[in-house]
PDB file of C-alpha atoms and ligand atoms in Angstrom:
ATOM      1  CA  UNK I   1     -16.393 -20.003 -22.379  1.00 84.00           C
ATOM      2  CA  UNK I   2     -13.742 -17.281 -22.203  1.00 98.00           C
ATOM      3  CA  UNK I   3     -13.475 -15.319 -18.957  1.00 98.00           C
ATOM      4  CA  UNK I   4     -13.531 -11.574 -19.736  1.00 98.00           C
ATOM      5  CA  UNK I   5     -10.411  -9.660 -18.785  1.00 98.00           C
ATOM      6  CA  UNK I   6     -10.183  -5.922 -18.201  1.00 98.00           C
ATOM      7  CA  UNK I   7      -6.621  -4.653 -18.011  1.00 98.00           C
ATOM      8  CA  UNK I   8      -5.632  -1.152 -16.905  1.00 98.00           C
ATOM      9  CA  UNK I   9      -2.446   0.200 -18.471  1.00 98.00           C
ATOM     10  CA  UNK I  10      -1.246   3.018 -16.205  1.00 98.00           C
ATOM     11  CA  UNK I  11       1.563   3.909 -18.633  1.00 98.00           C
ATOM     12  CA  UNK I  12       4.161   6.348 -17.262  1.00 98.00           C
ATOM     13  CA  UNK I  13       1.824   7.767 -14.627  1.00 98.00           C
ATOM     14  CA  UNK I  14       1.898   7.779 -10.851  1.00 98.00           C
ATOM     15  CA  UNK I  15       3.724   8.746  -7.707  1.00 98.00           C
ATOM     16  CA  UNK I  16       3.767   6.651  -4.543  1.00 98.00           C
ATOM     17  CA  UNK I  17       0.954   8.841  -3.207  1.00 98.00           C
ATOM     18  CA  UNK I  18      -1.269   8.763  -6.306  1.00 98.00           C
ATOM     19  CA  UNK I  19      -0.710   5.011  -6.693  1.00 98.00           C
ATOM     20  CA  UNK I  20      -1.785   4.469  -3.058  1.00 98.00           C
ATOM     21  CA  UNK I  21      -4.934   6.480  -3.746  1.00 98.00           C
ATOM     22  CA  UNK I  22      -5.690   4.500  -6.893  1.00 98.00           C
ATOM     23  CA  UNK I  23      -5.199   1.176  -5.086  1.00 98.00           C
ATOM     24  CA  UNK I  24      -7.584   2.360  -2.410  1.00 98.00           C
ATOM     25  CA  UNK I  25     -10.164   3.288  -5.036  1.00 98.00           C
ATOM     26  CA  UNK I  26      -9.751  -0.019  -6.823  1.00 98.00           C
ATOM     27  CA  UNK I  27     -10.293  -1.984  -3.630  1.00 98.00           C
ATOM     28  CA  UNK I  28     -13.677  -0.303  -3.247  1.00 97.00           C
ATOM     29  CA  UNK I  29     -14.939  -1.424  -6.670  1.00 98.00           C
ATOM     30  CA  UNK I  30     -17.460  -4.214  -6.799  1.00 97.00           C
ATOM     31  CA  UNK I  31     -16.772  -6.340  -9.875  1.00 97.00           C
ATOM     32  CA  UNK I  32     -18.461  -9.662 -10.723  1.00 97.00           C
ATOM     33  CA  UNK I  33     -16.189 -12.640 -10.097  1.00 97.00           C
ATOM     34  CA  UNK I  34     -16.736 -13.674 -13.699  1.00 97.00           C
ATOM     35  CA  UNK I  35     -14.539 -10.750 -14.773  1.00 98.00           C
ATOM     36  CA  UNK I  36     -10.771 -10.852 -14.317  1.00 98.00           C
ATOM     37  CA  UNK I  37      -9.207  -7.494 -13.459  1.00 98.00           C
ATOM     38  CA  UNK I  38      -5.532  -6.711 -13.973  1.00 98.00           C
ATOM     39  CA  UNK I  39      -3.582  -3.470 -13.563  1.00 98.00           C
ATOM     40  CA  UNK I  40      -0.263  -2.621 -15.188  1.00 99.00           C
ATOM     41  CA  UNK I  41       1.615   0.037 -13.207  1.00 98.00           C
ATOM     42  CA  UNK I  42       5.016   1.389 -14.193  1.00 98.00           C
ATOM     43  CA  UNK I  43       7.896  -0.832 -12.993  1.00 98.00           C
ATOM     44  CA  UNK I  44       8.732   1.469 -10.080  1.00 98.00           C
ATOM     45  CA  UNK I  45       5.328   0.897  -8.542  1.00 98.00           C
ATOM     46  CA  UNK I  46       4.784  -2.804  -9.233  1.00 98.00           C
ATOM     47  CA  UNK I  47       5.831  -3.947  -5.750  1.00 98.00           C
ATOM     48  CA  UNK I  48       3.676  -1.285  -4.118  1.00 98.00           C
ATOM     49  CA  UNK I  49       0.665  -2.379  -6.175  1.00 98.00           C
ATOM     50  CA  UNK I  50       1.208  -6.114  -5.605  1.00 98.00           C
ATOM     51  CA  UNK I  51       1.237  -5.406  -1.868  1.00 98.00           C
ATOM     52  CA  UNK I  52      -1.685  -2.999  -2.065  1.00 98.00           C
ATOM     53  CA  UNK I  53      -4.057  -5.327  -3.913  1.00 98.00           C
ATOM     54  CA  UNK I  54      -3.145  -8.420  -1.876  1.00 98.00           C
ATOM     55  CA  UNK I  55      -6.263 -10.200  -0.710  1.00 97.00           C
ATOM     56  CA  UNK I  56      -8.371  -8.670  -3.514  1.00 97.00           C
ATOM     57  CA  UNK I  57      -9.169 -10.244  -6.873  1.00 96.00           C
ATOM     58  CA  UNK I  58      -7.012  -7.744  -8.764  1.00 98.00           C
ATOM     59  CA  UNK I  59      -3.866  -9.143 -10.384  1.00 98.00           C
ATOM     60  CA  UNK I  60      -0.829  -7.205 -11.542  1.00 98.00           C
ATOM     61  CA  UNK I  61       1.067  -6.995 -14.801  1.00 99.00           C
ATOM     62  CA  UNK I  62       4.071  -5.132 -16.168  1.00 99.00           C
ATOM     63  CA  UNK I  63       4.130  -2.874 -19.220  1.00 98.00           C
ATOM     64  CA  UNK I  64       7.199  -4.459 -20.804  1.00 98.00           C
ATOM     65  CA  UNK I  65      10.017  -6.914 -20.148  1.00 98.00           C
ATOM     66  CA  UNK I  66      13.557  -7.390 -21.399  1.00 98.00           C
ATOM     67  CA  UNK I  67      14.450  -9.596 -24.364  1.00 98.00           C
ATOM     68  CA  UNK I  68      16.432 -11.786 -21.950  1.00 98.00           C
ATOM     69  CA  UNK I  69      14.321 -13.806 -19.516  1.00 98.00           C
ATOM     70  CA  UNK I  70      16.905 -13.967 -16.751  1.00 98.00           C
ATOM     71  CA  UNK I  71      18.816 -11.354 -14.754  1.00 98.00           C
ATOM     72  CA  UNK I  72      22.052 -10.131 -16.260  1.00 98.00           C
ATOM     73  CA  UNK I  73      24.034  -7.224 -17.643  1.00 98.00           C
ATOM     74  CA  UNK I  74      21.334  -5.231 -19.430  1.00 97.00           C
ATOM     75  CA  UNK I  75      21.274  -1.735 -17.987  1.00 98.00           C
ATOM     76  CA  UNK I  76      17.874  -0.201 -17.418  1.00 97.00           C
ATOM     77  CA  UNK I  77      15.863  -3.285 -18.343  1.00 98.00           C
ATOM     78  CA  UNK I  78      13.695  -5.570 -16.197  1.00 98.00           C
ATOM     79  CA  UNK I  79      13.825  -9.319 -16.760  1.00 98.00           C
ATOM     80  CA  UNK I  80      10.669 -11.400 -16.954  1.00 98.00           C
ATOM     81  CA  UNK I  81      12.045 -13.557 -14.119  1.00 98.00           C
ATOM     82  CA  UNK I  82      12.264 -10.420 -11.932  1.00 98.00           C
ATOM     83  CA  UNK I  83       8.680  -9.482 -12.775  1.00 98.00           C
ATOM     84  CA  UNK I  84       7.552 -12.984 -11.891  1.00 98.00           C
ATOM     85  CA  UNK I  85       9.532 -12.811  -8.628  1.00 98.00           C
ATOM     86  CA  UNK I  86       7.877  -9.547  -7.575  1.00 98.00           C
ATOM     87  CA  UNK I  87       4.385 -10.943  -8.158  1.00 98.00           C
ATOM     88  CA  UNK I  88       3.359 -10.110 -11.739  1.00 98.00           C
ATOM     89  CA  UNK I  89       1.029 -12.409 -13.631  1.00 98.00           C
ATOM     90  CA  UNK I  90       0.854 -10.581 -16.989  1.00 99.00           C
ATOM     91  CA  UNK I  91       3.144  -8.487 -19.174  1.00 99.00           C
ATOM     92  CA  UNK I  92       2.251  -6.253 -22.117  1.00 99.00           C
ATOM     93  CA  UNK I  93       4.318  -7.048 -25.195  1.00 98.00           C
ATOM     94  CA  UNK I  94       4.653  -4.772 -28.219  1.00 98.00           C
ATOM     95  CA  UNK I  95       2.481  -1.875 -27.069  1.00 98.00           C
ATOM     96  CA  UNK I  96       2.234   0.569 -29.987  1.00 98.00           C
ATOM     97  CA  UNK I  97       3.907   3.336 -27.970  1.00 97.00           C
ATOM     98  CA  UNK I  98       6.965   1.087 -27.708  1.00 98.00           C
ATOM     99  CA  UNK I  99       6.776  -0.057 -31.329  1.00 97.00           C
ATOM    100  CA  UNK I 100       6.579   3.513 -32.624  1.00 95.00           C
ATOM    101  CA  UNK I 101       8.356   5.790 -30.118  1.00 96.00           C
ATOM    102  CA  UNK I 102      11.038   3.270 -29.116  1.00 96.00           C
ATOM    103  CA  UNK I 103      11.251   1.513 -32.492  1.00 96.00           C
ATOM    104  CA  UNK I 104      10.628  -1.886 -30.939  1.00 97.00           C
ATOM    105  CA  UNK I 105      10.956  -4.428 -33.769  1.00 97.00           C
ATOM    106  CA  UNK I 106       8.911  -7.548 -34.474  1.00 96.00           C
ATOM    107  CA  UNK I 107      12.011  -9.568 -33.602  1.00 97.00           C
ATOM    108  CA  UNK I 108      12.162  -7.992 -30.139  1.00 98.00           C
ATOM    109  CA  UNK I 109       8.440  -8.496 -29.682  1.00 98.00           C
ATOM    110  CA  UNK I 110       8.898 -12.217 -30.345  1.00 98.00           C
ATOM    111  CA  UNK I 111      11.873 -12.443 -27.975  1.00 98.00           C
ATOM    112  CA  UNK I 112      10.028 -10.622 -25.203  1.00 98.00           C
ATOM    113  CA  UNK I 113       6.961 -12.813 -25.716  1.00 98.00           C
ATOM    114  CA  UNK I 114       9.103 -15.946 -25.392  1.00 98.00           C
ATOM    115  CA  UNK I 115      10.993 -14.560 -22.391  1.00 98.00           C
ATOM    116  CA  UNK I 116       7.712 -13.821 -20.610  1.00 99.00           C
ATOM    117  CA  UNK I 117       6.307 -17.298 -21.167  1.00 98.00           C
ATOM    118  CA  UNK I 118       9.546 -18.954 -20.112  1.00 98.00           C
ATOM    119  CA  UNK I 119       9.014 -17.300 -16.704  1.00 98.00           C
ATOM    120  CA  UNK I 120       5.328 -18.306 -16.504  1.00 98.00           C
ATOM    121  CA  UNK I 121       4.108 -14.783 -17.196  1.00 98.00           C
ATOM    122  CA  UNK I 122       1.135 -14.393 -19.528  1.00 99.00           C
ATOM    123  CA  UNK I 123       2.045 -12.112 -22.452  1.00 99.00           C
ATOM    124  CA  UNK I 124      -0.572  -9.666 -23.699  1.00 99.00           C
ATOM    125  CA  UNK I 125       0.466  -9.205 -27.324  1.00 98.00           C
ATOM    126  CA  UNK I 126      -0.584  -5.752 -28.592  1.00 98.00           C
ATOM    127  CA  UNK I 127      -1.337  -5.401 -32.293  1.00 98.00           C
ATOM    128  CA  UNK I 128      -2.946  -2.640 -34.323  1.00 98.00           C
ATOM    129  CA  UNK I 129      -2.784  -0.434 -37.376  1.00 98.00           C
ATOM    130  CA  UNK I 130      -2.044   3.277 -37.782  1.00 97.00           C
ATOM    131  CA  UNK I 131      -4.602   5.643 -39.276  1.00 96.00           C
ATOM    132  CA  UNK I 132      -2.683   5.753 -42.578  1.00 97.00           C
ATOM    133  CA  UNK I 133      -2.711   1.938 -42.737  1.00 98.00           C
ATOM    134  CA  UNK I 134      -6.479   1.829 -42.019  1.00 97.00           C
ATOM    135  CA  UNK I 135      -7.153   4.440 -44.660  1.00 97.00           C
ATOM    136  CA  UNK I 136      -5.082   2.450 -47.135  1.00 98.00           C
ATOM    137  CA  UNK I 137      -7.209  -0.639 -46.398  1.00 98.00           C
ATOM    138  CA  UNK I 138      -4.274  -2.439 -44.816  1.00 98.00           C
ATOM    139  CA  UNK I 139      -5.682  -3.081 -41.332  1.00 98.00           C
ATOM    140  CA  UNK I 140      -6.121  -6.836 -41.554  1.00 98.00           C
ATOM    141  CA  UNK I 141      -2.802  -7.317 -43.342  1.00 98.00           C
ATOM    142  CA  UNK I 142      -0.901  -5.302 -40.705  1.00 98.00           C
ATOM    143  CA  UNK I 143      -2.514  -7.032 -37.760  1.00 98.00           C
ATOM    144  CA  UNK I 144      -2.098 -10.411 -39.471  1.00 98.00           C
ATOM    145  CA  UNK I 145       1.617  -9.735 -39.949  1.00 98.00           C
ATOM    146  CA  UNK I 146       2.097  -8.746 -36.296  1.00 98.00           C
ATOM    147  CA  UNK I 147       0.404 -11.973 -35.249  1.00 98.00           C
ATOM    148  CA  UNK I 148       2.254 -14.109 -37.791  1.00 98.00           C
ATOM    149  CA  UNK I 149       5.650 -12.993 -36.452  1.00 98.00           C
ATOM    150  CA  UNK I 150       4.855 -14.733 -33.190  1.00 98.00           C
ATOM    151  CA  UNK I 151       3.105 -17.737 -34.736  1.00 98.00           C
ATOM    152  CA  UNK I 152       5.894 -18.458 -37.196  1.00 98.00           C
ATOM    153  CA  UNK I 153       8.657 -18.076 -34.593  1.00 98.00           C
ATOM    154  CA  UNK I 154       7.015 -19.772 -31.619  1.00 98.00           C
ATOM    155  CA  UNK I 155       4.076 -21.785 -32.989  1.00 98.00           C
ATOM    156  CA  UNK I 156       0.357 -21.217 -32.483  1.00 98.00           C
ATOM    157  CA  UNK I 157       0.141 -23.146 -29.208  1.00 98.00           C
ATOM    158  CA  UNK I 158       1.801 -20.249 -27.358  1.00 98.00           C
ATOM    159  CA  UNK I 159      -1.557 -18.495 -27.624  1.00 98.00           C
ATOM    160  CA  UNK I 160      -3.114 -21.039 -25.273  1.00 98.00           C
ATOM    161  CA  UNK I 161      -1.218 -19.150 -22.545  1.00 98.00           C
ATOM    162  CA  UNK I 162      -1.356 -15.629 -23.928  1.00 98.00           C
ATOM    163  CA  UNK I 163      -3.809 -12.813 -24.572  1.00 99.00           C
ATOM    164  CA  UNK I 164      -4.062 -10.642 -27.702  1.00 99.00           C
ATOM    165  CA  UNK I 165      -4.991  -6.959 -27.483  1.00 98.00           C
ATOM    166  CA  UNK I 166      -6.220  -5.271 -30.639  1.00 98.00           C
ATOM    167  CA  UNK I 167      -5.370  -1.600 -30.252  1.00 98.00           C
ATOM    168  CA  UNK I 168      -5.800   0.593 -33.333  1.00 98.00           C
ATOM    169  CA  UNK I 169      -2.976   3.130 -32.967  1.00 97.00           C
ATOM    170  CA  UNK I 170      -5.275   5.959 -34.075  1.00 97.00           C
ATOM    171  CA  UNK I 171      -7.593   5.242 -31.136  1.00 97.00           C
ATOM    172  CA  UNK I 172      -4.986   5.195 -28.371  1.00 96.00           C
ATOM    173  CA  UNK I 173      -5.132   8.249 -26.141  1.00 91.00           C
ATOM    174  CA  UNK I 174      -6.958  10.197 -28.844  1.00 94.00           C
ATOM    175  CA  UNK I 175     -10.532   9.957 -27.618  1.00 90.00           C
ATOM    176  CA  UNK I 176     -11.388   8.174 -30.884  1.00 90.00           C
ATOM    177  CA  UNK I 177     -12.758   4.652 -30.451  1.00 90.00           C
ATOM    178  CA  UNK I 178     -13.222   2.021 -33.109  1.00 94.00           C
ATOM    179  CA  UNK I 179     -16.916   1.318 -33.531  1.00 97.00           C
ATOM    180  CA  UNK I 180     -18.006  -2.046 -32.113  1.00 98.00           C
ATOM    181  CA  UNK I 181     -18.407  -3.271 -35.720  1.00 98.00           C
ATOM    182  CA  UNK I 182     -14.921  -2.088 -36.755  1.00 98.00           C
ATOM    183  CA  UNK I 183     -13.383  -3.726 -33.708  1.00 98.00           C
ATOM    184  CA  UNK I 184     -15.360  -6.958 -34.131  1.00 98.00           C
ATOM    185  CA  UNK I 185     -14.212  -7.269 -37.749  1.00 98.00           C
ATOM    186  CA  UNK I 186     -10.564  -7.208 -36.675  1.00 98.00           C
ATOM    187  CA  UNK I 187     -11.100  -9.441 -33.629  1.00 98.00           C
ATOM    188  CA  UNK I 188     -12.849 -12.024 -35.812  1.00 98.00           C
ATOM    189  CA  UNK I 189      -9.955 -11.892 -38.281  1.00 98.00           C
ATOM    190  CA  UNK I 190      -7.432 -12.409 -35.468  1.00 98.00           C
ATOM    191  CA  UNK I 191      -9.378 -15.401 -34.199  1.00 98.00           C
ATOM    192  CA  UNK I 192      -9.698 -16.783 -37.726  1.00 98.00           C
ATOM    193  CA  UNK I 193      -5.958 -16.418 -38.280  1.00 98.00           C
ATOM    194  CA  UNK I 194      -5.283 -18.439 -35.117  1.00 98.00           C
ATOM    195  CA  UNK I 195      -8.041 -20.931 -36.032  1.00 98.00           C
ATOM    196  CA  UNK I 196      -6.287 -21.611 -39.327  1.00 98.00           C
ATOM    197  CA  UNK I 197      -3.544 -23.229 -37.191  1.00 98.00           C
ATOM    198  CA  UNK I 198      -5.600 -24.531 -34.271  1.00 98.00           C
ATOM    199  CA  UNK I 199      -9.351 -24.328 -33.663  1.00 98.00           C
ATOM    200  CA  UNK I 200      -8.917 -25.159 -29.973  1.00 98.00           C
ATOM    201  CA  UNK I 201      -6.405 -22.386 -29.365  1.00 98.00           C
ATOM    202  CA  UNK I 202      -8.581 -19.906 -31.286  1.00 98.00           C
ATOM    203  CA  UNK I 203     -11.677 -20.757 -29.267  1.00 98.00           C
ATOM    204  CA  UNK I 204      -9.819 -20.255 -25.970  1.00 98.00           C
ATOM    205  CA  UNK I 205      -7.698 -17.185 -26.628  1.00 98.00           C
ATOM    206  CA  UNK I 206      -8.928 -13.912 -25.163  1.00 98.00           C
ATOM    207  CA  UNK I 207      -8.792 -10.927 -27.508  1.00 98.00           C
ATOM    208  CA  UNK I 208      -9.096  -7.538 -25.807  1.00 98.00           C
ATOM    209  CA  UNK I 209      -9.997  -4.255 -27.434  1.00 98.00           C
ATOM    210  CA  UNK I 210      -8.004  -1.142 -26.525  1.00 98.00           C
ATOM    211  CA  UNK I 211      -8.289   2.454 -27.661  1.00 97.00           C
ATOM    212  CA  UNK I 212      -9.965   5.176 -25.591  1.00 93.00           C
ATOM    213  CA  UNK I 213     -12.383   2.737 -23.932  1.00 97.00           C
ATOM    214  CA  UNK I 214     -14.689   4.497 -21.468  1.00 97.00           C
ATOM    215  CA  UNK I 215     -17.538   3.181 -19.348  1.00 97.00           C
ATOM    216  CA  UNK I 216     -19.958   4.700 -21.873  1.00 96.00           C
ATOM    217  CA  UNK I 217     -18.514   2.770 -24.823  1.00 96.00           C
ATOM    218  CA  UNK I 218     -17.595  -0.436 -22.997  1.00 98.00           C
ATOM    219  CA  UNK I 219     -20.974  -2.211 -22.892  1.00 97.00           C
ATOM    220  CA  UNK I 220     -21.456  -2.165 -26.638  1.00 98.00           C
ATOM    221  CA  UNK I 221     -17.823  -3.080 -27.385  1.00 98.00           C
ATOM    222  CA  UNK I 222     -17.777  -5.944 -24.892  1.00 98.00           C
ATOM    223  CA  UNK I 223     -21.095  -7.179 -26.285  1.00 97.00           C
ATOM    224  CA  UNK I 224     -19.434  -8.174 -29.567  1.00 98.00           C
ATOM    225  CA  UNK I 225     -18.864 -11.924 -29.946  1.00 98.00           C
ATOM    226  CA  UNK I 226     -15.074 -11.829 -30.367  1.00 98.00           C
ATOM    227  CA  UNK I 227     -14.299  -9.040 -27.866  1.00 98.00           C
ATOM    228  CA  UNK I 228     -13.326 -10.612 -24.559  1.00 98.00           C
ATOM    229  CA  UNK I 229     -12.639  -7.470 -22.543  1.00 98.00           C
ATOM    230  CA  UNK I 230     -10.499  -4.398 -22.791  1.00 98.00           C
ATOM    231  CA  UNK I 231      -7.053  -2.914 -22.425  1.00 98.00           C
ATOM    232  CA  UNK I 232      -7.734   0.487 -20.931  1.00 98.00           C
ATOM    233  CA  UNK I 233      -5.238   3.338 -20.708  1.00 98.00           C
ATOM    234  CA  UNK I 234      -6.366   6.812 -19.596  1.00 97.00           C
ATOM    235  CA  UNK I 235      -9.646   5.692 -18.056  1.00 98.00           C
ATOM    236  CA  UNK I 236      -7.865   3.149 -15.831  1.00 98.00           C
ATOM    237  CA  UNK I 237      -6.344   6.017 -13.811  1.00 98.00           C
ATOM    238  CA  UNK I 238      -9.775   6.774 -12.384  1.00 98.00           C
ATOM    239  CA  UNK I 239     -10.863   3.916 -10.111  1.00 98.00           C
ATOM    240  CA  UNK I 240     -14.595   4.595 -10.446  1.00 98.00           C
ATOM    241  CA  UNK I 241     -14.475   4.821 -14.245  1.00 98.00           C
ATOM    242  CA  UNK I 242     -12.273   1.725 -14.439  1.00 98.00           C
ATOM    243  CA  UNK I 243     -14.605  -0.125 -12.055  1.00 98.00           C
ATOM    244  CA  UNK I 244     -17.555   0.749 -14.298  1.00 98.00           C
ATOM    245  CA  UNK I 245     -15.658  -0.595 -17.337  1.00 98.00           C
ATOM    246  CA  UNK I 246     -14.917  -3.808 -15.440  1.00 98.00           C
ATOM    247  CA  UNK I 247     -18.588  -4.196 -14.546  1.00 98.00           C
ATOM    248  CA  UNK I 248     -19.510  -3.646 -18.206  1.00 98.00           C
ATOM    249  CA  UNK I 249     -17.447  -6.732 -19.063  1.00 98.00           C
ATOM    250  CA  UNK I 250     -19.653  -8.774 -16.764  1.00 96.00           C
ATOM    251  CA  UNK I 251     -22.978  -7.511 -18.066  1.00 86.00           C
TER     252      UNK I 251
HETATM  253  C1  LIG J   1      -3.413   1.863 -24.093  1.00 57.86           C
HETATM  254  O1  LIG J   1      -2.469   2.578 -23.819  1.00 57.86           O
HETATM  255  O2  LIG J   1      -3.239   0.640 -24.146  1.00 57.86           O
HETATM  256  C2  LIG J   1      -4.717   2.468 -24.299  1.00 57.86           C
HETATM  257  C3  LIG J   1      -5.684   1.729 -24.818  1.00 57.86           C
HETATM  258  O3  LIG J   1      -4.848   3.796 -23.965  1.00 57.86           O
HETATM  259  P1  LIG J   1      -6.190   4.683 -23.979  1.00 57.86           P
HETATM  260  O4  LIG J   1      -7.297   3.858 -23.343  1.00 57.86           O
HETATM  261  O5  LIG J   1      -5.862   5.892 -23.188  1.00 57.86           O
HETATM  262  O6  LIG J   1      -6.502   4.981 -25.411  1.00 57.86           O
END
């Protein structure tokens, strides 16, 4: 039985004041214990959030980490060991905004994934196709390739301590959501790809859906057999909406 996870990606949003308000709102949400809740603030606010959610069930993640696991001369980056030290449990790896806007390569994605795990962080590997790739019928091939990069470099067992997030690029921040059937098709293919290497790992790995998830769409999405929760961007900046999405994962 996989425990549902709802993860809120705050992206490049927040001031100390708005983050304090959001923490306060989150602490008031009643979410079934069966659902794991994680929030991913920008690096500047991680320490504030770790402190602010202390004593609650909410855990904290980072939106990225450096390709090197340990501290060193790498200006502007944050090492996985530093994220672990400040209290993070998760880290997003290969978010499409980083792959496209910052030209993050598959090689870097693999290195960041490995760096995260070497510091006992749980990587959330983001995969997904663009609209052009979907329209060309390439969705499963693209997602399969993004997954294979990690499997071939690090082996399938790394997914026993990782999460996959399927995030169609065309659905991120656009208000467009994959239908539950479209999402389930890709989630099932991701699980099947992992199962081809290890049935046990495939049965245990949590696969989240991300792309304009709202409370209104969450129940149906999370009701699909291979969707184990969500990675939520815009809607996670509203504590009540995010709380409702978290509750949907427990229904
Ligand atoms: C995301 O950034 O991971 C995301 C899913 O964003 P949104 O929910 O705003 O589409």
